[in-house]
Amino acid sequence: MSTATTATDAPVLLLLGASAREYRGYMLEQIATEHQVVLLDSAPPAWTRPYLAAQITVDLTDQAATLRAAKEAAAVRPVAGVLTYLENRVELAARIAQDLGLPAPAPEAVEACRDKAATRRLLAAHGVPSARSVVVATPDEAVAAAEAIGYPVVIKPRGMAGSAGVRRADTSADIRAFYQAAATETVFGPHEHAVAGVLVEEYLVGREISVECVVLGPRHVEVVAVTRKHLGPEPGFQETGHTVDAADPLRRDPDVHAVAHAALEAVGITTGVMHVEMRLTPSGPRIVEINARLGGDLIPKLVELATGVSLPLAAAHLAAGQRPDLTEILRRAAAIEFQYPTALDASATSRSPRPPPHGLSGSS
């Protein structure tokens, strides 16, 4: 991590959304060491104040209002970049940056990452190993797609995150049982925009990983880390832990690199820190999803503990048009595990929020 700049000289970043301190606090803290952060949020949380140059309360679900607020902020002080680490704000951040003439991935490329059907189409068109996928609008269409692909299949929302609404289906009865959850999942809230539709996809056999990539320009991708994911029991795909090892041989694996690079090129990403998920199948790495943002579940913290590289700071530098420092200064391993209740209290809602991390460790 490079030395912090004085506040008066530091570039100004507009940050869209803060989220929970337990999961995002370290990101904002790192970004603020070298940037003046102006937070735009629907309800700016109190914990963010020590790290902010200013805050603006605006409904982030209202794109026009958020753009006006961003322009007003830019009129007060010169803004160097726009950044978010939240899945449901990445398109908005890219569009605001484009409107202000600031560095950012193309909004169309970010949209293609959020729309999983568009991702699959682009990957197929560019010959990038992925999963066969069909967009469906009814349970009957889902059953027909599953029978054409061959069981087992994965049924999932077209535009969501965090494995919400994603299930393995082994029979037509499973498809009908899981369809409604995939079609109506609202993990981002009832008023949030999401890509409508359901996908039925080929089930990929193999260990799941994510590749933490820093895109420095067209055809210039640096693989900073590989995260080995630990998943709960199927039919769900809930991530229960992650491991990052600086000495992991997958970091240098040519096939992992080639597939990650090709996937980012296929969707048109030319800058930013990206979280690329894939499975290591018997036929080689195949793409699960491409996320146009930092990884969640404290994965960037694991990367920092294992390698010394700050991905949040790298994302901030790229957003401000600067070249990030990706020098690896550590050679360690780090892991996190999440503990989930096996039962909910009767007063709990049908979808309990994810609990805080149970454990975080770093070892040499």
PDB file of C-alpha atoms in Angstrom, residues 3 6 32 37 45 52 58 113 119 131 155 162 165 178 182 216 267 271 279-280 306 317 324 329-330 334 346:
ATOM      1  CA  THR A   3       1.855   6.310   1.498  1.00  0.00           C
ATOM      2  CA  THR A   6      -2.437  14.865   2.571  1.00  0.00           C
ATOM      3  CA  ALA A  32      -9.885   7.284   2.521  1.00  0.00           C
ATOM      4  CA  VAL A  37     -14.378  10.597  -0.191  1.00  0.00           C
ATOM      5  CA  PRO A  45     -24.496   5.598   8.271  1.00  0.00           C
ATOM      6  CA  LEU A  52     -15.535  11.282   4.654  1.00  0.00           C
ATOM      7  CA  VAL A  58     -29.918  10.959  -2.013  1.00  0.00           C
ATOM      8  CA  CYS A 113     -21.960  -8.496 -16.223  1.00  0.00           C
ATOM      9  CA  THR A 119     -22.940 -12.577 -20.015  1.00  0.00           C
ATOM     10  CA  ALA A 131     -22.250 -23.096 -19.104  1.00  0.00           C
ATOM     11  CA  ILE A 155     -31.973 -22.596 -11.848  1.00  0.00           C
ATOM     12  CA  GLY A 162     -24.875 -13.712  -3.301  1.00  0.00           C
ATOM     13  CA  GLY A 165     -32.420 -17.870  -5.468  1.00  0.00           C
ATOM     14  CA  PHE A 178     -37.503 -23.714  -7.142  1.00  0.00           C
ATOM     15  CA  ALA A 182     -35.625 -17.662  -8.706  1.00  0.00           C
ATOM     16  CA  LEU A 216      -5.327  -1.885 -16.170  1.00  0.00           C
ATOM     17  CA  VAL A 267     -17.964  -8.519 -21.933  1.00  0.00           C
ATOM     18  CA  THR A 271     -10.662  -0.973 -16.296  1.00  0.00           C
ATOM     19  CA  ARG A 279     -15.431 -23.800 -11.748  1.00  0.00           C
ATOM     20  CA  LEU A 280     -12.492 -26.089 -12.379  1.00  0.00           C
ATOM     21  CA  ALA A 306      -2.215 -12.901   2.205  1.00  0.00           C
ATOM     22  CA  HIS A 317      -6.804   4.540  -7.955  1.00  0.00           C
ATOM     23  CA  PRO A 324      -2.460   1.192  -8.669  1.00  0.00           C
ATOM     24  CA  ILE A 329       4.786  -7.622  -0.013  1.00  0.00           C
ATOM     25  CA  LEU A 330       3.489 -10.675   1.876  1.00  0.00           C
ATOM     26  CA  ALA A 334      -5.819 -16.142   4.996  1.00  0.00           C
ATOM     27  CA  ALA A 346     -40.404 -18.069  14.931  1.00  0.00           C
TER      28      ALA A 346
END
